[in-house]
CSV table of C-alpha atoms in Angstrom, one decimal:
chain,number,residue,atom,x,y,z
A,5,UNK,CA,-8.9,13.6,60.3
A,6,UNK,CA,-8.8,16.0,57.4
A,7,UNK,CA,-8.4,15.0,53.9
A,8,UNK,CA,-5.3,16.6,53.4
A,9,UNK,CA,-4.1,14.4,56.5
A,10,UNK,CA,-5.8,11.7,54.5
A,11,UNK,CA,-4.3,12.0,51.4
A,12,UNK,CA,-0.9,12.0,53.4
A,13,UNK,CA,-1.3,8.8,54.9
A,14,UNK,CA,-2.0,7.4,51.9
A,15,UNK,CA,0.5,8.7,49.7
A,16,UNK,CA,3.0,7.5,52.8
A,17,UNK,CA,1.5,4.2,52.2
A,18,UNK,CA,1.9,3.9,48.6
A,19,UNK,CA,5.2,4.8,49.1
A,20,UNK,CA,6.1,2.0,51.7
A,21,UNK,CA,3.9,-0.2,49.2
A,22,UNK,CA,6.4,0.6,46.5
A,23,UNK,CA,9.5,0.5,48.3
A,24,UNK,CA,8.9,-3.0,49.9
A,25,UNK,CA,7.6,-4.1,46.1
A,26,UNK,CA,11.3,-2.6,44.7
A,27,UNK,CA,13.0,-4.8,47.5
A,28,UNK,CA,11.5,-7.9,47.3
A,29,UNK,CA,8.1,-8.6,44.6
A,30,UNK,CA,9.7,-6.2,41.6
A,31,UNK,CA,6.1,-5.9,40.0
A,32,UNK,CA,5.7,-3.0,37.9
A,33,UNK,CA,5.1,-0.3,40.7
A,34,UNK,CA,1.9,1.1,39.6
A,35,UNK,CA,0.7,-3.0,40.4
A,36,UNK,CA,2.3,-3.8,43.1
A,37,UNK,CA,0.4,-0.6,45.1
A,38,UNK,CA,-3.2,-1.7,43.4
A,39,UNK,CA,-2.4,-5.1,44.3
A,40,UNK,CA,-1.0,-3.9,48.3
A,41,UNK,CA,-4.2,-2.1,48.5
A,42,UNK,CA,-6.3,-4.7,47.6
A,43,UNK,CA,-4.9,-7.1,50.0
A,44,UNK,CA,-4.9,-4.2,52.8
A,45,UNK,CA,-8.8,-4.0,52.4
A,46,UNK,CA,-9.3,-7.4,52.5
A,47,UNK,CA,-7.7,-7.5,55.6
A,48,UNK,CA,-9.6,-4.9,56.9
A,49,UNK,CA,-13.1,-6.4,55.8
A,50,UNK,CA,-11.8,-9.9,57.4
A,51,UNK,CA,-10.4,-8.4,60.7
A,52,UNK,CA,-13.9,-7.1,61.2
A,53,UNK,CA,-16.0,-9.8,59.9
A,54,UNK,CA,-14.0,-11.8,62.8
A,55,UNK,CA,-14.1,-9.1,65.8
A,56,UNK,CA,-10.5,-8.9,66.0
A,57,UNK,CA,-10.6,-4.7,65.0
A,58,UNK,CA,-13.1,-2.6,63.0
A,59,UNK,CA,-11.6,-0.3,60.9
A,60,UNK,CA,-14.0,-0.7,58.1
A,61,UNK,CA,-16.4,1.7,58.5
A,62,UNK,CA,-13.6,4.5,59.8
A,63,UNK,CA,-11.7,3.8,56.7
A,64,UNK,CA,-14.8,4.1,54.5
A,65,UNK,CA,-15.8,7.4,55.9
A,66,UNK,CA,-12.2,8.7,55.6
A,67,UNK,CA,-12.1,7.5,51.8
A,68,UNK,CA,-15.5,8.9,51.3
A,69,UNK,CA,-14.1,12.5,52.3
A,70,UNK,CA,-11.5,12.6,49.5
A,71,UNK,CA,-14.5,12.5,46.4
A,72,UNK,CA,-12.6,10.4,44.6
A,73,UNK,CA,-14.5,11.7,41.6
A,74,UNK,CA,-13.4,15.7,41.9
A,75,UNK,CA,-9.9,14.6,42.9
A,76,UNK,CA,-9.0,12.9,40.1
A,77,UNK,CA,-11.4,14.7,37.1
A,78,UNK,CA,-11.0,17.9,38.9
A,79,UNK,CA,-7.9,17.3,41.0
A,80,UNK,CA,-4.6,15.3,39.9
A,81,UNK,CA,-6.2,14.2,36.4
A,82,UNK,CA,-4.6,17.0,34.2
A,83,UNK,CA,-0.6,16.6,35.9
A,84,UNK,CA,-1.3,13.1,34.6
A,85,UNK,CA,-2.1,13.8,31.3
A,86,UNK,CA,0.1,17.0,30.7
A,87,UNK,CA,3.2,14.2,31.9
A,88,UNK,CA,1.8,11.5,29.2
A,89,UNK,CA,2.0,14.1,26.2
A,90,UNK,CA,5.2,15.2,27.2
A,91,UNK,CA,6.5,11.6,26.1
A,92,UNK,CA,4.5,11.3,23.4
A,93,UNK,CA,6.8,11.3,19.9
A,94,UNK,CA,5.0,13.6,17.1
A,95,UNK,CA,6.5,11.8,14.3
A,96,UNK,CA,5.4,8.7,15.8
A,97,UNK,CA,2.0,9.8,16.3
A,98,UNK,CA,1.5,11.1,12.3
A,99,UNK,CA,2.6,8.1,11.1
A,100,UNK,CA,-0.3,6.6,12.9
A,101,UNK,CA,-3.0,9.2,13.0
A,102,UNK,CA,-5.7,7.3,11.1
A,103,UNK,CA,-5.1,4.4,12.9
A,104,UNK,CA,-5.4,6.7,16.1
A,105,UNK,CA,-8.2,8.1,15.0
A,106,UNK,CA,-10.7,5.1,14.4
A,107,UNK,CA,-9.7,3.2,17.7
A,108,UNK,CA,-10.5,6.2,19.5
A,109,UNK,CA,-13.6,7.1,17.8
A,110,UNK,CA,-15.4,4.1,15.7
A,111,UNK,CA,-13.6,1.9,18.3
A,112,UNK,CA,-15.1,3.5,21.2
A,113,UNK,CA,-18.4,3.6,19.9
A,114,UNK,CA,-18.9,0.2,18.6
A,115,UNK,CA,-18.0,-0.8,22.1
A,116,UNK,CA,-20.4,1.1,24.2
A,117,UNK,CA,-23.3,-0.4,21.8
A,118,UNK,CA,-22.0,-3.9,22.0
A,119,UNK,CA,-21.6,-3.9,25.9
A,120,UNK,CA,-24.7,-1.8,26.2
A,121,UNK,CA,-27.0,-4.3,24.3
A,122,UNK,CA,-24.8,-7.8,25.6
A,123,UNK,CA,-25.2,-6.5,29.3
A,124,UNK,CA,-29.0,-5.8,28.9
A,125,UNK,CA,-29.9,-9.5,27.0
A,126,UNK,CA,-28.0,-11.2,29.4
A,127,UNK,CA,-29.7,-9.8,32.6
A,128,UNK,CA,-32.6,-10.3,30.8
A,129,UNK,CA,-31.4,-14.0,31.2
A,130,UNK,CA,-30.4,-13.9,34.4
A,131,UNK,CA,-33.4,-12.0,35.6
A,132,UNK,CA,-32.3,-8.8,37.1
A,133,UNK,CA,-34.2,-5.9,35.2
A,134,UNK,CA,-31.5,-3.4,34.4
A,135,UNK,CA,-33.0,-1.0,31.5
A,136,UNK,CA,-31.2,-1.0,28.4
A,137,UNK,CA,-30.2,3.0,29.1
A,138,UNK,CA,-28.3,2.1,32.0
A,139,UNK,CA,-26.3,-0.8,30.3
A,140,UNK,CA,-25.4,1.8,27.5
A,141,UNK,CA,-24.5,4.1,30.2
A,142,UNK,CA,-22.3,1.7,31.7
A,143,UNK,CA,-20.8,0.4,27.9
A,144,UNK,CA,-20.1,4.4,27.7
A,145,UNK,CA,-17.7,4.6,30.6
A,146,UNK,CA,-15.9,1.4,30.9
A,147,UNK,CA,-15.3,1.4,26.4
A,148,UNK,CA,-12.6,4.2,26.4
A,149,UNK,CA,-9.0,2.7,27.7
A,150,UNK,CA,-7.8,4.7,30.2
A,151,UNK,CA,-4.6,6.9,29.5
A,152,UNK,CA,-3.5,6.8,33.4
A,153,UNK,CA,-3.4,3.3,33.2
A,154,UNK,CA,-2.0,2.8,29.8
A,155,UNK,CA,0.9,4.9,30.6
A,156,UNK,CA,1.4,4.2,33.9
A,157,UNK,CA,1.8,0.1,32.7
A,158,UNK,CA,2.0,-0.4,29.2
A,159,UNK,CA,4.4,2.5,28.2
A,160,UNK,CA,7.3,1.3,29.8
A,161,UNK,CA,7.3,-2.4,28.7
A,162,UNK,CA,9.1,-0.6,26.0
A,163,UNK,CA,6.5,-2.4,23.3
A,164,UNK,CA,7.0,-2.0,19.3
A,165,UNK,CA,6.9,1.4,18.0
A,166,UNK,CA,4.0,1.1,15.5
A,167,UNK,CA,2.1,-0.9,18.6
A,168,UNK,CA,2.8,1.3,21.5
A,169,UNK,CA,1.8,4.7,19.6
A,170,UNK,CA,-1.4,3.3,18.9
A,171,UNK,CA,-2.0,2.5,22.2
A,172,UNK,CA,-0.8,5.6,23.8
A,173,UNK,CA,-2.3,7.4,21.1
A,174,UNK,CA,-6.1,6.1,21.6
A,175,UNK,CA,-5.9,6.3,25.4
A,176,UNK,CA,-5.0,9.8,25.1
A,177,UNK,CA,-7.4,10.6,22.7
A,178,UNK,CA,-10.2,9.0,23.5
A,179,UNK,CA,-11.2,10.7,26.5
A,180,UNK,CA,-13.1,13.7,24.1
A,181,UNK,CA,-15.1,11.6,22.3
A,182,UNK,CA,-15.9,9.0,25.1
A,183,UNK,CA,-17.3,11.7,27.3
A,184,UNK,CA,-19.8,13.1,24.8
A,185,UNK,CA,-21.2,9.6,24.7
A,186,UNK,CA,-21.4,9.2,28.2
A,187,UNK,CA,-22.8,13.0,29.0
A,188,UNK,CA,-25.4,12.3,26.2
A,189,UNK,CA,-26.7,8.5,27.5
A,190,UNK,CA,-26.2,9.9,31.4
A,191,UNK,CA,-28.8,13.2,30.3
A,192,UNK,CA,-31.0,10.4,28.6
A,193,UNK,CA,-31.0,7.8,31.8
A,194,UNK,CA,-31.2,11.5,34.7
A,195,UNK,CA,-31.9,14.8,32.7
A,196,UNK,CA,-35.3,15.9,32.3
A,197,UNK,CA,-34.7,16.9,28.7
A,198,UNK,CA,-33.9,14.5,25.7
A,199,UNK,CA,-30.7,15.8,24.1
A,200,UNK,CA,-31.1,16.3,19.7
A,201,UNK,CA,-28.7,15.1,17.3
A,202,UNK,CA,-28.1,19.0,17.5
A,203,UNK,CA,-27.5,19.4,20.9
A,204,UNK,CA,-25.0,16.8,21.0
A,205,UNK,CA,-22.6,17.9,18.0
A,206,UNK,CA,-23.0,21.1,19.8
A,207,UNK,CA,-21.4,19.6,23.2
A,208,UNK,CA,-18.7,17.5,21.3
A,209,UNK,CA,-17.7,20.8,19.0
A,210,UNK,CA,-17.5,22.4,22.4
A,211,UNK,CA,-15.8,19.6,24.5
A,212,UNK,CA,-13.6,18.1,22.2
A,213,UNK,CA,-12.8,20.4,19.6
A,214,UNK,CA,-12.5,23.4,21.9
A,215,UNK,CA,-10.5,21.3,24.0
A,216,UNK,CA,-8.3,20.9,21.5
A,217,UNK,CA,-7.7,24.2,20.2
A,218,UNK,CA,-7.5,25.6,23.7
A,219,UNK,CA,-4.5,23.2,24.4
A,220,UNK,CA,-2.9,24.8,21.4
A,221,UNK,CA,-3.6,28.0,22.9
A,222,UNK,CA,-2.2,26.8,26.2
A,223,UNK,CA,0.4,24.9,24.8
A,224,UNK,CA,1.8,28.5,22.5
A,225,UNK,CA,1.3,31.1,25.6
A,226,UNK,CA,3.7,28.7,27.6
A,227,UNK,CA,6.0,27.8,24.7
A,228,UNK,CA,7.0,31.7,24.7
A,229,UNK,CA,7.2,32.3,28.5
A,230,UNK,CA,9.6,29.4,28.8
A,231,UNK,CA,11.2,30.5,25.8
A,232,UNK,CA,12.1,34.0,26.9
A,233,UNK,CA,13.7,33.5,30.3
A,234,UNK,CA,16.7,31.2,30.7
A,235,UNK,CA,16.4,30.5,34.5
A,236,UNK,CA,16.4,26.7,35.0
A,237,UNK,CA,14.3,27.0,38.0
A,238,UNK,CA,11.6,29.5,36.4
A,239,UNK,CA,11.2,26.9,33.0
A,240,UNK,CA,10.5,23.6,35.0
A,241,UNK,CA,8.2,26.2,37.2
A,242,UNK,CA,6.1,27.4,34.3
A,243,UNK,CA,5.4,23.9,33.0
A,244,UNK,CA,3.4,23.0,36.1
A,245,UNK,CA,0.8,26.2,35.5
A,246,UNK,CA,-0.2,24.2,32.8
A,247,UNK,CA,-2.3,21.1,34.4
A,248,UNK,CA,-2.5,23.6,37.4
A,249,UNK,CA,-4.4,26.9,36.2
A,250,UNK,CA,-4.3,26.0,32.7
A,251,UNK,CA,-6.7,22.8,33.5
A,252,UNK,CA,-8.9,24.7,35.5
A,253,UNK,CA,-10.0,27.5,33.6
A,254,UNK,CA,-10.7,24.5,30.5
A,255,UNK,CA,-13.6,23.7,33.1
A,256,UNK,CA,-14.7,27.6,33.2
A,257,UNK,CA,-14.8,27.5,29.8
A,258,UNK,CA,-16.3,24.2,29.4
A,259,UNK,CA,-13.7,22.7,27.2
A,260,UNK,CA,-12.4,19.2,27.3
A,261,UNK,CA,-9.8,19.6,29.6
A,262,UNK,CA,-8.2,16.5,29.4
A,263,UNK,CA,-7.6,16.8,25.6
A,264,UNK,CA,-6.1,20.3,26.3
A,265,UNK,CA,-3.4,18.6,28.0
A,266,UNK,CA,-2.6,16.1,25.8
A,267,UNK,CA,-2.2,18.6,23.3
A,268,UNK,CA,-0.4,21.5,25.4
A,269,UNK,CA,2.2,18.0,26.3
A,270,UNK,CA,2.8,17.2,23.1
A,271,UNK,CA,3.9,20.8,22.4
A,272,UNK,CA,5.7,21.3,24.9
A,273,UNK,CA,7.5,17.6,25.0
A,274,UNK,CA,8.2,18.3,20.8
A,275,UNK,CA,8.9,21.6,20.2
A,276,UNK,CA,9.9,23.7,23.0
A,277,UNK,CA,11.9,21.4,24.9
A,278,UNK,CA,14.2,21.5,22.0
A,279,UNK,CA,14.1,25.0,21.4
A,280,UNK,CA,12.6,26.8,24.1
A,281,UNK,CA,14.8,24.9,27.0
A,282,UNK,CA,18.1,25.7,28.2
A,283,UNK,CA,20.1,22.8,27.9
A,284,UNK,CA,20.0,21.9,32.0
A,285,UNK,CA,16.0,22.2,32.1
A,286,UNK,CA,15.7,19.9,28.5
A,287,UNK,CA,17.9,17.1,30.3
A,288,UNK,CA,15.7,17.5,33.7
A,289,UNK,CA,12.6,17.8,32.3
A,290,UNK,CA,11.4,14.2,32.0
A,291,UNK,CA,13.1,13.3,35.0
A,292,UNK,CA,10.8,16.4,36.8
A,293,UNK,CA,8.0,15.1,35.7
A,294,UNK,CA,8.3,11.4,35.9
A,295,UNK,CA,8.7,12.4,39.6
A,296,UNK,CA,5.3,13.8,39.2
A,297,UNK,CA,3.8,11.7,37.7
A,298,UNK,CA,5.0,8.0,40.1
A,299,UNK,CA,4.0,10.2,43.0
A,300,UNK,CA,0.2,10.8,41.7
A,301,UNK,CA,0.0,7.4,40.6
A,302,UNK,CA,0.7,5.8,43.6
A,303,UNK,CA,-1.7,7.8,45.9
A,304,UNK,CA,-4.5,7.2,42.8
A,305,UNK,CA,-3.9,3.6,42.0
A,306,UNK,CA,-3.9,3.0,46.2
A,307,UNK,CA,-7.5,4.6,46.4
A,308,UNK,CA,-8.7,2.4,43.4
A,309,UNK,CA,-7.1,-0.4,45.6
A,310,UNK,CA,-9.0,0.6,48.8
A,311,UNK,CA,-12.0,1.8,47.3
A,312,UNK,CA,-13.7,-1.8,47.5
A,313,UNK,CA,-14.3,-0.6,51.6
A,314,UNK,CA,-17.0,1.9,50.0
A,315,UNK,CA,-19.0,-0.6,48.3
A,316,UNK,CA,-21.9,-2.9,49.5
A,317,UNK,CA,-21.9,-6.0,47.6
A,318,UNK,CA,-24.7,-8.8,47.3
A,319,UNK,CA,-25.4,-11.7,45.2
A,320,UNK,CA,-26.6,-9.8,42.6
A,321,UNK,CA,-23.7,-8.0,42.2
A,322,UNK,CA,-21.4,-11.0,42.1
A,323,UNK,CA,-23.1,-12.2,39.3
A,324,UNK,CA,-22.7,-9.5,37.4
A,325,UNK,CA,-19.4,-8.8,38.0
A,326,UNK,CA,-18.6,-11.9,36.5
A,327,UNK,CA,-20.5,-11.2,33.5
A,328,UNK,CA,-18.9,-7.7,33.0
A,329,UNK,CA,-15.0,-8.9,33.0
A,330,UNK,CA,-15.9,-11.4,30.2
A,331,UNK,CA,-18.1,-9.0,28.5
A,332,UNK,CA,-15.7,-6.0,28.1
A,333,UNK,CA,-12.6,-8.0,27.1
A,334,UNK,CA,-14.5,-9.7,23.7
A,335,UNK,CA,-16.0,-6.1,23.4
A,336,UNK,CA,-12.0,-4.7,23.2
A,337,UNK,CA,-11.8,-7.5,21.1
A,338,UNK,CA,-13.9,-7.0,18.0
A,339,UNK,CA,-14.0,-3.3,18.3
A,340,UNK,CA,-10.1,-4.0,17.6
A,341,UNK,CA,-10.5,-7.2,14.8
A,342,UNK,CA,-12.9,-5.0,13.0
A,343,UNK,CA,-10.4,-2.0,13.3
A,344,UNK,CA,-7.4,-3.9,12.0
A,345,UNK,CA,-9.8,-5.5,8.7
A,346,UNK,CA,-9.7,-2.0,7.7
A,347,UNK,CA,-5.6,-1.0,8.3
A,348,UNK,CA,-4.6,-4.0,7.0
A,349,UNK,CA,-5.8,-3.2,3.7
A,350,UNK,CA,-3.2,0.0,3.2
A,351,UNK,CA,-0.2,-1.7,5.4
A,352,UNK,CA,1.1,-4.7,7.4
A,353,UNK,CA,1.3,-4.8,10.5
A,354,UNK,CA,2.6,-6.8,13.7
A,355,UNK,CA,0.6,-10.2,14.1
A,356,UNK,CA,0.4,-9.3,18.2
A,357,UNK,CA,-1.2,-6.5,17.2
A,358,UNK,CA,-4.4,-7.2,18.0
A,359,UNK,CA,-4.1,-9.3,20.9
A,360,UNK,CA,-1.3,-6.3,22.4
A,361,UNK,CA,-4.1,-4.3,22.2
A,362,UNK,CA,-7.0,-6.1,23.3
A,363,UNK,CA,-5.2,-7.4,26.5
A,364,UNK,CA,-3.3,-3.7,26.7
A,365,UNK,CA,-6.8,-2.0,26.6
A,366,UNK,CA,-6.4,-1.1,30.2
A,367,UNK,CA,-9.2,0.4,32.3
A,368,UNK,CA,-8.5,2.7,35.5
A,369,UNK,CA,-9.5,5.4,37.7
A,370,UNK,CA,-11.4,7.4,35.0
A,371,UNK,CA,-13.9,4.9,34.7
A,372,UNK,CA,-14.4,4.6,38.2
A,373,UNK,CA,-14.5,8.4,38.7
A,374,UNK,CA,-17.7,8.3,36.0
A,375,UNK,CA,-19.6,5.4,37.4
A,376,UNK,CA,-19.2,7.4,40.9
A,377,UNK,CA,-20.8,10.5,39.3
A,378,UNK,CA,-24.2,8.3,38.6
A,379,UNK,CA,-26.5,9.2,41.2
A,380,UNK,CA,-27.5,7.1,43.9
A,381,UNK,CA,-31.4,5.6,45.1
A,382,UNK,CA,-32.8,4.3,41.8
A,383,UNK,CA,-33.8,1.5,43.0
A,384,UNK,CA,-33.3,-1.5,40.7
A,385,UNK,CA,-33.8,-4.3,42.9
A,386,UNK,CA,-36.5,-3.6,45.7
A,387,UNK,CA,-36.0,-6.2,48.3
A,388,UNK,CA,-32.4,-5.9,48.5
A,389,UNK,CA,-32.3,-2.0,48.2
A,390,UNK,CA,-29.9,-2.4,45.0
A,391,UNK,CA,-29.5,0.6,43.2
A,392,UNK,CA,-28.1,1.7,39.3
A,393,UNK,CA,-25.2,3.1,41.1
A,394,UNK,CA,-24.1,0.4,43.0
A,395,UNK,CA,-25.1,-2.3,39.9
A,396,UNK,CA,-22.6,0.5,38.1
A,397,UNK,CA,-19.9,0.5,40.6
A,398,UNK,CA,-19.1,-3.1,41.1
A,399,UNK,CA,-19.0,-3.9,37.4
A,400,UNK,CA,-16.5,-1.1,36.9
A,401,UNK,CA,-14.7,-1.9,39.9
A,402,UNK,CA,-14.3,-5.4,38.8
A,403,UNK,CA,-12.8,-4.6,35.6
A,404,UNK,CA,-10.8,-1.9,36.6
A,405,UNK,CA,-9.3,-4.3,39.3
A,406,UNK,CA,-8.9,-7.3,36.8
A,407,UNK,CA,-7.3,-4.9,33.7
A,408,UNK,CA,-4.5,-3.6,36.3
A,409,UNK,CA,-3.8,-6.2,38.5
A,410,UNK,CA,-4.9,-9.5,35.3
A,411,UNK,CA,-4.1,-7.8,32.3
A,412,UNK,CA,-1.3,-5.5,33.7
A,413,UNK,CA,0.9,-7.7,34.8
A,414,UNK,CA,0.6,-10.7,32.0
A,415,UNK,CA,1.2,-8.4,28.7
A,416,UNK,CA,4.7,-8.8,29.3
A,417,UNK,CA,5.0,-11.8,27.1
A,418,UNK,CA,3.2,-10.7,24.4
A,419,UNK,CA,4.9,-7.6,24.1
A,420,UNK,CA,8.0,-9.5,24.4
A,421,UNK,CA,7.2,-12.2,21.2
A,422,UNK,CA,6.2,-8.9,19.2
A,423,UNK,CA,9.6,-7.4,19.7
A,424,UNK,CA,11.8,-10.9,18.7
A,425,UNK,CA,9.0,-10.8,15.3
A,426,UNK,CA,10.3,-6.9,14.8
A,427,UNK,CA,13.8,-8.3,15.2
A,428,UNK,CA,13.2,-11.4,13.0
A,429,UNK,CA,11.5,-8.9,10.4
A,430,UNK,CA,13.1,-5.9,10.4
C-alpha cells in the first residue's frame, strides 16, 4: 500500500475517531484520537500476542513508510504553525514579551541541564550506563513545550488572558532556540567535529534570527498580494503558499522555519486581515483555517497514538520510562518557579499561574519527530541489543503520551479556578 493510501486510512480513521468521540465521550478531539489510537494498538499488540490476527508487524511496516520525522518537520509542521499565529493577539503578546522571552529561552535551557544531569545520576543508580551527552541530548528535545500540542488543547479551554499568551507565546517561540541546543549536543553525542562557542551563535543567528526576519519577509510579500486583488477565492488561496512554498524554501535557506511561520501568522492574523481582506475572506478566514488545522491534527496526533507498534520495549526501558514522566514534570516545574521569582518582582500575577503552566507544558509530535532523527545501533546495553535511540524513543514517547492524554485532559479545572479568581479580582 502506498503512503498516500496510508495516510488516507488514517486520516479516515481519525475522523471516525472524532466523530464517535463528538457523539458519545466529548473529550477534547485532539485527545479522544491520541487516546483511540492508543487503545487501537493495544489491541493490535494483544490480538497477536494471543494468535487471534497479526497485524502488528503489517501496521509497523506501513507506519514506518510515512517517516514520521520528514512528515511532520518537513511535511504538515509549517500549516500548523502558520494556523497558531494566525490567532495569536499582538497586543496581547507585547504586554507579555519579557515574560515570553525568558520561558522560552532561560526556561528552556535550565531544563535541558536539569533533566540532562537528573537522568544521568539516576541511571547511574539504577545501573544502566547512559553517558551524560545523551541524557542532555534527550533534556534538549523533550524541554521545549510543543506549540502543536499547546494549541491544539490548551488554547481553547479559553484560559486567562495574561496565562494563555504566555503559554502560546513560549510554545511558539521556543522552537528557535530549543533546536540550537539540540543541533549543538546531537553534533557533540554523532558529529565528528566539536562545535565552538562560535560556531554555535553562528547557527542560532542563522536559525533563529534569520528565521525570524525571513517570516517578516514572507509575512510583507503576502500582505501585498492579498492586499491588491479583491477575489475572495484568490486571498484565502494565497495564504496557503505560505506554510506551503514559503516553508520550504526557509529549509533552502537554512532558516528556522518554524519561527518564520509564527511570525508570517501573526502578520497576517494582525494586520492584513483587517486591512488587506475583503470583508467575506476576514470573516472566513479563521474558519478556513481551523478546518486546516483539526484535519492535520487528527492524522498527526493518530500516528503519535499508533506509533507505540514501531517500538521494541524491554525492562530496561520500563524503568526508564517511569523515571522520565516524573523527571520532566518537576523539570517544567522549577524552570517555571524560578521564572515567576523574577516577574513577580515588576507585577502580580494569577496564583494558578504556575501550576497552569507547569501542568499546561504540553509535549507532542515535535519531540517525537527529534528523538526519531537520533540514529540507530549505538549500543548501550549489549545483551539485550538496546540502543541510544530506542532508550530515546520510549522516554519521549512516554511523556508525549502522558502530557496529551494525563495532563491534556485534567487542566480543565485549574484553568477553570483561575478564571472565578480573575472574576473575583478583576
Amino acid at each position: 500500500m502506498s503512503v498516500y493510501s496510508t495516510l488516507c486510512f488514517l486520516a479516515a480513521a481519525a475522523m471516525i475517531i472524532a466523530f464517535i468521540n463528538s457523539k458519545i465521550g466529548k473529550m477534547q478531539t485532539t485527545i479522544a484520537i491520541t487516546a483511540g489510537a492508543l487503545i487501537l494498538s493495544l489491541g493490535i499488540v494483544i490480538a497477536g500476542q494471543n494468535g487471534w490476527f497479526h497485524l502488528e508487524a503489517i501496521a509497523a511496516e506501513q507506519l514506518g513508510e510515512i517517516n514520521f520525522e520528514n512528515f511532520l518537520l518537513k511535511g504538515i509542521l509549517g500549516f500548523l504553525l502558520f494556523a497558531g499565529g494566525l490567532g495569536i493577539k499582538l497586543p496581547h503578546l507585547e504586554d507579555q514579551k519579557w515574560e515570553i522571552t525568558v520561558l522560552a529561552l532561560a526556561a528552556t535551557l535550565f531544563s535541558t541541564f536539569f533533566i540532562g544531569f537528573s537522568l544521568w545520576g539516576l541511571c547511574q543508580l539504577i545501573g544502566i550506563e547512559f553517558d551524560l551527552i545523551y541524557c542532555l541530548l534527550f533534556g534538549s528535545l523533550i524541554s521545549p513545550t510543543d506549540p502543536i500540542a499547546v494549541l491544539a488543547i490548551v488554547k481553547k479551554l479559553d484560559a486567562p488572558r495574561r496565562i494563555s499568551t504566555q503559554i502560546e507565546g513560549e510554545s511558539l517561540f521556543n522552537d528557535g532556540f530549543g533546536l540550537v541546543i539540540f543541533v549543538t549536543l546531537f553534533t557533540i553525542a554523532f558529529g565528528n567535529e566539536a562545535p565552538t562557542v562560535i560556531g554555535v551563535g553562528q547557527l542560532f543567528l542563522q536559525e533563529a534570527i534569520g528565521g525570524i526576519a525571513y517570516g517578516f519577509l514572507l509575512g510583507l510579500l503576502f500582505h501585498y498580494l492579498i492586499s491588491s486583488t479583491d477575489d475572495h477565492s484568490m486571498e484565502l488561496l494565497l495564504t496557503i503558499g505560505i506554510p506551503t512554498a514559503g516553508y520550504a524554501f526557509a529549509d533552502l535557506i537554512h532558516v528556522s522555519g518554524p519561527l518564520a511561520m509564527v511570525v508570517s501568522g501573526i502578520m497576517i492574523g494582525n494586520w492584513t486581515r483587517y486591512i488587506g481582506f475583503s470583508k467575506e475572506s476576514e470573516d472566513h478566514l479563521d474558519h478556513f483555517w481551523e478546518l486546516v488545522d483539526e484535519f492535520l491534527n487528527g492524522v498527526l496526533f493518530l500516528l503519535i497514538g499508533m506509533s507505540m507498534l514501531q517500538f521494541s520495549f524491554h525492562q530496561e526501558d520500563w524503568q526508564l520510562m517511569a523515571i522520565a514522566v516524573p523527571l520532566v514534570l518537576l523539570s517544567r516545574y522549577l524552570s517555571i518557579k524560578l521564572s515567576y521569582i523574577g516577574f513577580q518582582r515588576y507585577r502580580d500575577y494569577n496564583p494558578l499561574s504556575v501550576k497552569i503552566l507547569t501542568w499546561g507544558g504540553l509535549r507532542g509530535g515535535l519531540a517525537l519527530a527529534m528523538a526519531m532523527a537520533i540514529p540507530a545501533g549505538i549500543i548501550v546495553i549489549p545483551d539485550k541489543n538496546i540502543d541510544v535511540r530506542e532508550i530515546i524513543l520510549v522516554m519521549t514517547y512516554a511523556v508525549v503520551v502522558f502530557s496529551i492524554l494525563i495532563q491534556g485532559s485534567t487542566i480543565t479545572p485549574l484553568i477553570h479556578k483561575a478564571k472565578v479568581w480573575e472574576a473575583e479580582n478583576s
